[in-house]
Amino acid sequence: MSTDRRRARRIGVMGGTFDPIHNGHLVAASEVAHRFELDEVIFVPTGRPWQKLGEHAMVSPPEDRYLMTVIATASNPQFSVSRVDIDREGDTYTVDTLRDLHKQLPDAQLYFITGADALESILSWQDWEELFDLARFVGVSRPGYKLDATHLAKHLEQLPADTLTLLEIPALSISSTECRTRAAQGRPVWYLVPDGVVQYIAKRKLYRAPRASSPGVSAPGAERAGGGGAAPGAERAGGGGAAPGAERAGGGGAAPGAERAGGGGAAPGAERAGGGGAAPGAERAGGADTVPETESIERATTRK
């Protein structure tokens, strides 16, 4: 009988608004995957980011953000995208996401990837005391950023040394805020976001046309692509062809390079998570909890 013991799967979890997803997110995920020998990195677009539900805060429709993330990650077989936040009702909190992923991947070791500066406010996160029991945390930052973790010292000293790791990622000088601003001004976002995302933003006219007036999250289908397209995720993203690298996200074709993600949504370009099971969170969450609200990692994610 073989005495070899397989190590637990190591799964990275990168949650964020991804409005839009940019190359800094992808570089950060790739670097963390290499550094910690991760088997997969699951990107989790936030459903209802609780810290962005103010009167003047606007977020693009969930399906648009989901499809941009699918397009951006489709070419990397190590990346997948989960709808767990998108499909769950209610506000998005990190602790809910990690709880759900633990249920789906009980034998996996989770690595939650977040912006280092977000960790400065972690004590205000929902049920924050439980977070470090659910996952190891990797704080990514732009060069020169120094995290003041004195507020966490007392809590961390009781946990394993690898509970929290900080990494500098040069590409994090890119921010989603800057990408939105440039798109709104008609300036190029080429090479800041993946090519397919550039085309999707242009076709859907994201960040330019007036968006839905509902606080916090724009209503899906708020703007139509090309003056008459279908609701987000259903209309085509490229002059008549399917959205770059992706088909419809729900009730239609599978997302690029991935099997269907339960309920019609596609699980983005990655192998299934967990030896044959669907990519974590890929199936519809149907009332389950979801991943934390992270401002992507623009300026170092502030998802809580």
Protein backbone atom coordinates (compact mmCIF):
# COMPACT_ATOMS: atom_id res chain seq x y z
CA MET A 1 0.00 0.00 0.00
CA SER A 2 1.35 3.42 -0.89
CA THR A 3 2.27 5.64 2.01
CA ASP A 4 2.11 8.81 -0.08
CA ARG A 5 -0.28 11.38 1.23
CA ARG A 6 -1.67 13.98 -1.13
CA ARG A 7 -1.46 17.50 0.20
CA ALA A 8 -4.64 19.51 0.53
CA ARG A 9 -5.55 21.53 -2.53
CA ARG A 10 -4.49 25.15 -2.22
CA ILE A 11 -7.07 27.53 -3.57
CA GLY A 12 -6.64 31.27 -3.92
CA VAL A 13 -9.73 33.44 -3.52
CA MET A 14 -9.63 36.90 -5.06
CA GLY A 15 -12.80 38.83 -4.40
CA GLY A 16 -13.48 42.28 -5.76
CA THR A 17 -15.88 44.62 -7.46
CA PHE A 18 -13.86 44.23 -10.69
CA ASP A 19 -15.36 47.40 -12.15
CA PRO A 20 -13.47 46.85 -14.35
CA ILE A 21 -11.02 44.03 -13.72
CA HIS A 22 -7.54 45.16 -14.78
CA ASN A 23 -4.09 43.74 -15.38
CA GLY A 24 -3.01 44.50 -11.82
CA HIS A 25 -5.56 41.98 -10.53
CA LEU A 26 -4.29 39.33 -12.93
CA VAL A 27 -0.63 39.92 -12.12
CA ALA A 28 -1.36 39.81 -8.39
CA ALA A 29 -3.27 36.53 -8.70
CA SER A 30 -0.54 34.99 -10.85
CA GLU A 31 2.22 36.06 -8.46
CA VAL A 32 0.39 34.75 -5.38
CA ALA A 33 -0.35 31.47 -7.18
CA HIS A 34 3.34 31.04 -7.95
CA ARG A 35 4.55 32.07 -4.51
CA PHE A 36 2.20 29.73 -2.61
CA GLU A 37 2.01 26.94 -5.22
CA LEU A 38 -1.75 27.34 -5.55
CA ASP A 39 -3.72 24.83 -7.58
CA GLU A 40 -6.29 27.40 -8.64
CA VAL A 41 -7.30 31.02 -8.12
CA ILE A 42 -11.02 31.74 -7.98
CA PHE A 43 -12.08 35.27 -8.88
CA VAL A 44 -15.30 36.27 -7.14
CA PRO A 45 -17.03 39.41 -8.47
CA THR A 46 -18.94 41.07 -5.66
CA GLY A 47 -22.72 41.04 -5.79
CA ARG A 48 -23.73 43.98 -3.58
CA PRO A 49 -20.61 45.67 -2.17
CA TRP A 50 -21.84 46.87 1.21
CA GLN A 51 -19.40 49.77 1.45
CA LYS A 52 -20.52 51.11 -1.93
CA LEU A 53 -24.22 51.34 -1.30
CA GLY A 54 -24.22 55.02 -0.44
CA GLU A 55 -26.46 57.53 -2.11
CA HIS A 56 -23.82 58.62 -4.63
CA ALA A 57 -22.01 55.32 -5.08
CA MET A 58 -22.65 53.56 -8.38
CA VAL A 59 -21.45 50.15 -9.47
CA SER A 60 -21.85 48.58 -12.91
CA PRO A 61 -24.42 45.78 -13.26
CA PRO A 62 -23.23 42.47 -11.77
CA GLU A 63 -23.50 40.61 -15.07
CA ASP A 64 -21.24 43.14 -16.79
CA ARG A 65 -18.63 42.80 -14.05
CA TYR A 66 -18.94 39.02 -14.11
CA LEU A 67 -18.51 38.83 -17.90
CA MET A 68 -15.51 41.16 -17.86
CA THR A 69 -13.90 38.89 -15.28
CA VAL A 70 -14.68 35.80 -17.37
CA ILE A 71 -13.15 37.43 -20.44
CA ALA A 72 -10.05 38.58 -18.54
CA THR A 73 -9.30 35.18 -17.01
CA ALA A 74 -10.39 32.82 -19.80
CA SER A 75 -6.91 32.25 -21.25
CA ASN A 76 -5.35 31.10 -17.97
CA PRO A 77 -6.30 27.50 -17.06
CA GLN A 78 -5.33 28.18 -13.44
CA PHE A 79 -8.00 30.88 -13.07
CA SER A 80 -11.73 30.40 -12.64
CA VAL A 81 -14.62 32.73 -11.88
CA SER A 82 -17.39 32.11 -9.36
CA ARG A 83 -20.93 33.49 -9.41
CA VAL A 84 -21.39 32.87 -5.69
CA ASP A 85 -21.60 36.59 -4.87
CA ILE A 86 -23.50 37.54 -8.00
CA ASP A 87 -26.22 34.98 -7.44
CA ARG A 88 -26.66 35.46 -3.71
CA GLU A 89 -29.16 37.98 -2.43
CA GLY A 90 -28.16 40.58 0.13
CA ASP A 91 -24.96 42.48 0.79
CA THR A 92 -21.59 40.85 0.23
CA TYR A 93 -19.26 40.12 3.14
CA THR A 94 -15.91 38.32 3.10
CA VAL A 95 -16.78 36.01 5.95
CA ASP A 96 -19.85 34.71 4.10
CA THR A 97 -17.81 33.92 1.03
CA LEU A 98 -15.17 32.02 2.92
CA ARG A 99 -17.80 30.05 4.82
CA ASP A 100 -19.47 29.06 1.57
CA LEU A 101 -16.24 28.05 -0.12
CA HIS A 102 -15.31 25.96 2.90
CA LYS A 103 -18.58 24.08 2.52
CA GLN A 104 -17.88 23.49 -1.17
CA LEU A 105 -14.19 22.64 -0.65
CA PRO A 106 -13.96 21.16 2.84
CA ASP A 107 -10.51 19.66 2.25
CA ALA A 108 -8.92 22.70 0.60
CA GLN A 109 -6.66 25.31 2.16
CA LEU A 110 -7.95 28.76 1.17
CA TYR A 111 -5.73 31.77 0.55
CA PHE A 112 -7.68 35.00 0.55
CA ILE A 113 -6.00 37.62 -1.62
CA THR A 114 -6.75 41.22 -0.70
CA GLY A 115 -5.23 44.67 -0.85
CA ALA A 116 -2.77 45.29 1.97
CA ASP A 117 -4.35 48.64 2.82
CA ALA A 118 -7.72 46.92 3.23
CA LEU A 119 -6.24 45.01 6.15
CA GLU A 120 -5.94 48.26 8.06
CA SER A 121 -9.70 48.34 8.38
CA ILE A 122 -10.22 44.61 8.87
CA LEU A 123 -11.40 45.08 12.44
CA SER A 124 -14.55 46.68 11.00
CA TRP A 125 -15.30 43.69 8.78
CA GLN A 126 -18.24 41.43 9.50
CA ASP A 127 -17.28 38.72 12.06
CA TRP A 128 -13.62 39.54 11.51
CA GLU A 129 -12.42 37.29 14.34
CA GLU A 130 -13.47 34.25 12.29
CA LEU A 131 -11.68 35.28 9.09
CA PHE A 132 -8.20 34.03 9.98
CA ASP A 133 -9.66 30.65 10.94
CA LEU A 134 -11.21 30.30 7.51
CA ALA A 135 -8.23 31.23 5.33
CA ARG A 136 -4.66 32.37 5.19
CA PHE A 137 -4.50 36.01 4.13
CA VAL A 138 -2.19 37.44 1.48
CA GLY A 139 -2.04 41.23 1.41
CA VAL A 140 -0.84 42.58 -1.92
CA SER A 141 0.36 46.15 -2.29
CA ARG A 142 1.97 48.55 -4.69
CA PRO A 143 5.71 49.17 -4.18
CA GLY A 144 6.56 51.41 -1.26
CA TYR A 145 3.35 50.81 0.66
CA LYS A 146 3.90 50.03 4.33
CA LEU A 147 1.18 48.25 6.25
CA ASP A 148 0.73 49.27 9.87
CA ALA A 149 -0.43 45.99 11.37
CA THR A 150 -0.06 46.95 15.02
CA HIS A 151 -3.84 46.72 15.43
CA LEU A 152 -3.62 43.05 14.40
CA ALA A 153 -0.54 42.11 16.39
CA LYS A 154 -2.35 40.84 19.48
CA HIS A 155 -4.66 38.66 17.43
CA LEU A 156 -1.98 37.36 15.04
CA GLU A 157 0.45 36.34 17.78
CA GLN A 158 -1.94 33.55 18.72
CA LEU A 159 -2.05 32.21 15.14
CA PRO A 160 0.46 30.37 12.88
CA ALA A 161 3.25 32.53 11.44
CA ASP A 162 1.96 32.15 7.87
CA THR A 163 -1.53 33.41 8.70
CA LEU A 164 -0.76 36.76 7.04
CA THR A 165 1.79 37.42 4.29
CA LEU A 166 2.47 40.71 2.49
CA LEU A 167 3.63 40.91 -1.13
CA GLU A 168 4.57 43.88 -3.30
CA ILE A 169 3.02 43.79 -6.79
CA PRO A 170 4.32 46.52 -9.17
CA ALA A 171 1.27 46.28 -11.44
CA LEU A 172 -0.99 47.41 -8.59
CA SER A 173 -0.20 50.99 -9.49
CA ILE A 174 -3.10 50.42 -11.92
CA SER A 175 -6.49 51.07 -10.34
CA SER A 176 -10.07 50.39 -11.42
CA THR A 177 -10.92 53.98 -10.49
CA GLU A 178 -8.37 55.29 -12.97
CA CYS A 179 -9.63 52.90 -15.66
CA ARG A 180 -13.21 54.11 -15.18
CA THR A 181 -12.10 57.74 -15.28
CA ARG A 182 -10.15 57.24 -18.49
CA ALA A 183 -13.03 55.40 -20.15
CA ALA A 184 -15.47 58.15 -19.10
CA GLN A 185 -13.18 60.75 -20.68
CA GLY A 186 -12.78 58.77 -23.88
CA ARG A 187 -9.10 58.08 -23.12
CA PRO A 188 -7.58 54.67 -23.94
CA VAL A 189 -7.47 51.85 -21.42
CA TRP A 190 -5.48 49.54 -23.68
CA TYR A 191 -2.76 47.64 -21.77
CA LEU A 192 -4.33 48.64 -18.46
CA VAL A 193 -7.08 46.03 -18.83
CA PRO A 194 -7.07 42.88 -21.02
CA ASP A 195 -7.85 43.43 -24.70
CA GLY A 196 -11.20 41.65 -24.54
CA VAL A 197 -12.26 43.84 -21.63
CA VAL A 198 -11.36 46.97 -23.61
CA GLN A 199 -13.69 45.79 -26.37
CA TYR A 200 -16.45 44.85 -23.93
CA ILE A 201 -16.33 48.27 -22.25
CA ALA A 202 -16.55 49.97 -25.64
CA LYS A 203 -19.39 47.83 -26.93
CA ARG A 204 -21.43 48.10 -23.74
CA LYS A 205 -20.55 51.79 -23.44
CA LEU A 206 -19.68 51.29 -19.80
CA TYR A 207 -18.60 54.28 -17.74
CA ARG A 208 -19.74 56.75 -20.41
CA ALA A 209 -23.53 56.72 -20.71
CA PRO A 210 -25.60 57.68 -17.64
CA ARG A 211 -26.04 54.66 -15.42
CA ALA A 212 -29.08 53.48 -13.47
CA SER A 213 -30.10 55.69 -10.60
CA SER A 214 -30.58 53.00 -7.97
CA PRO A 215 -28.10 53.49 -5.11
CA GLY A 216 -25.13 51.22 -4.92
CA VAL A 217 -25.72 48.80 -7.76
CA SER A 218 -26.91 49.71 -11.22
CA ALA A 219 -29.86 47.70 -12.48
CA PRO A 220 -28.79 45.07 -14.99
CA GLY A 221 -29.54 46.25 -18.48
CA ALA A 222 -29.35 49.89 -17.43
CA GLU A 223 -27.60 50.73 -20.68
CA ARG A 224 -27.90 48.84 -23.87
CA ALA A 225 -25.00 48.01 -26.10
CA GLY A 226 -25.36 49.73 -29.41
CA GLY A 227 -28.72 51.30 -28.65
CA GLY A 228 -30.82 48.19 -28.54
CA GLY A 229 -28.91 45.25 -27.19
CA ALA A 230 -30.29 42.82 -24.65
CA ALA A 231 -29.73 42.96 -20.93
CA PRO A 232 -26.17 42.68 -19.61
CA GLY A 233 -24.59 39.37 -20.19
CA ALA A 234 -27.00 38.52 -22.97
CA GLU A 235 -26.19 41.07 -25.64
CA ARG A 236 -23.22 40.63 -27.86
CA ALA A 237 -20.04 42.43 -27.06
CA GLY A 238 -18.37 42.66 -30.40
CA GLY A 239 -19.90 44.16 -33.48
CA GLY A 240 -22.28 41.28 -33.87
CA GLY A 241 -20.06 38.50 -32.54
CA ALA A 242 -20.21 37.08 -29.04
CA ALA A 243 -18.58 38.95 -26.19
CA PRO A 244 -14.81 38.64 -26.53
CA GLY A 245 -13.98 35.20 -25.27
CA ALA A 246 -17.37 34.55 -23.76
CA GLU A 247 -20.97 33.68 -24.49
CA ARG A 248 -23.95 34.56 -22.39
CA ALA A 249 -23.53 34.23 -18.66
CA GLY A 250 -26.92 32.93 -17.75
CA GLY A 251 -29.48 30.75 -19.37
CA GLY A 252 -27.34 30.36 -22.43
CA GLY A 253 -23.97 29.18 -23.64
CA ALA A 254 -21.09 28.32 -21.37
CA ALA A 255 -18.49 30.90 -20.53
CA PRO A 256 -15.14 30.76 -22.29
CA GLY A 257 -13.22 27.59 -21.75
CA ALA A 258 -15.36 26.36 -18.92
CA GLU A 259 -18.18 23.99 -18.17
CA ARG A 260 -21.56 25.40 -17.26
CA ALA A 261 -21.72 26.83 -13.81
CA GLY A 262 -25.03 25.56 -12.60
CA GLY A 263 -28.17 27.45 -13.33
CA GLY A 264 -26.95 28.47 -16.77
CA GLY A 265 -24.05 30.69 -15.73
CA ALA A 266 -20.63 29.74 -17.01
CA ALA A 267 -17.73 29.00 -14.78
CA PRO A 268 -14.86 30.97 -16.31
CA GLY A 269 -11.89 29.45 -18.07
CA ALA A 270 -10.52 27.12 -15.49
CA GLU A 271 -10.40 23.50 -14.49
CA ARG A 272 -13.01 22.35 -12.07
CA ALA A 273 -12.09 22.89 -8.47
CA GLY A 274 -11.79 19.79 -6.43
CA GLY A 275 -11.12 16.72 -8.47
CA GLY A 276 -14.13 16.67 -10.66
CA GLY A 277 -16.47 18.99 -8.81
CA ALA A 278 -17.55 22.25 -10.37
CA ALA A 279 -15.32 25.21 -9.75
CA PRO A 280 -15.95 26.50 -6.23
CA GLY A 281 -18.85 28.84 -6.11
CA ALA A 282 -19.51 28.19 -9.77
CA GLU A 283 -22.87 26.66 -9.10
CA ARG A 284 -25.64 29.03 -8.21
CA ALA A 285 -25.55 30.05 -4.60
CA GLY A 286 -29.30 30.09 -4.20
CA GLY A 287 -29.53 31.81 -0.88
CA ALA A 288 -26.05 30.86 0.20
CA ASP A 289 -23.60 33.40 1.50
CA THR A 290 -21.01 34.95 -0.74
CA VAL A 291 -17.60 36.38 -1.10
CA PRO A 292 -16.44 39.57 0.53
CA GLU A 293 -16.86 42.94 -0.90
CA THR A 294 -13.46 44.03 -2.11
CA GLU A 295 -12.79 47.10 -4.17
CA SER A 296 -11.03 44.73 -6.45
CA ILE A 297 -7.55 45.55 -5.61
CA GLU A 298 -7.71 48.93 -7.01
CA ARG A 299 -5.63 50.82 -4.56
CA ALA A 300 -5.35 47.52 -2.82
CA THR A 301 -8.79 46.04 -2.42
CA THR A 302 -11.08 47.16 0.32
CA ARG A 303 -13.42 44.25 0.37
CA LYS A 304 -14.72 43.42 3.79
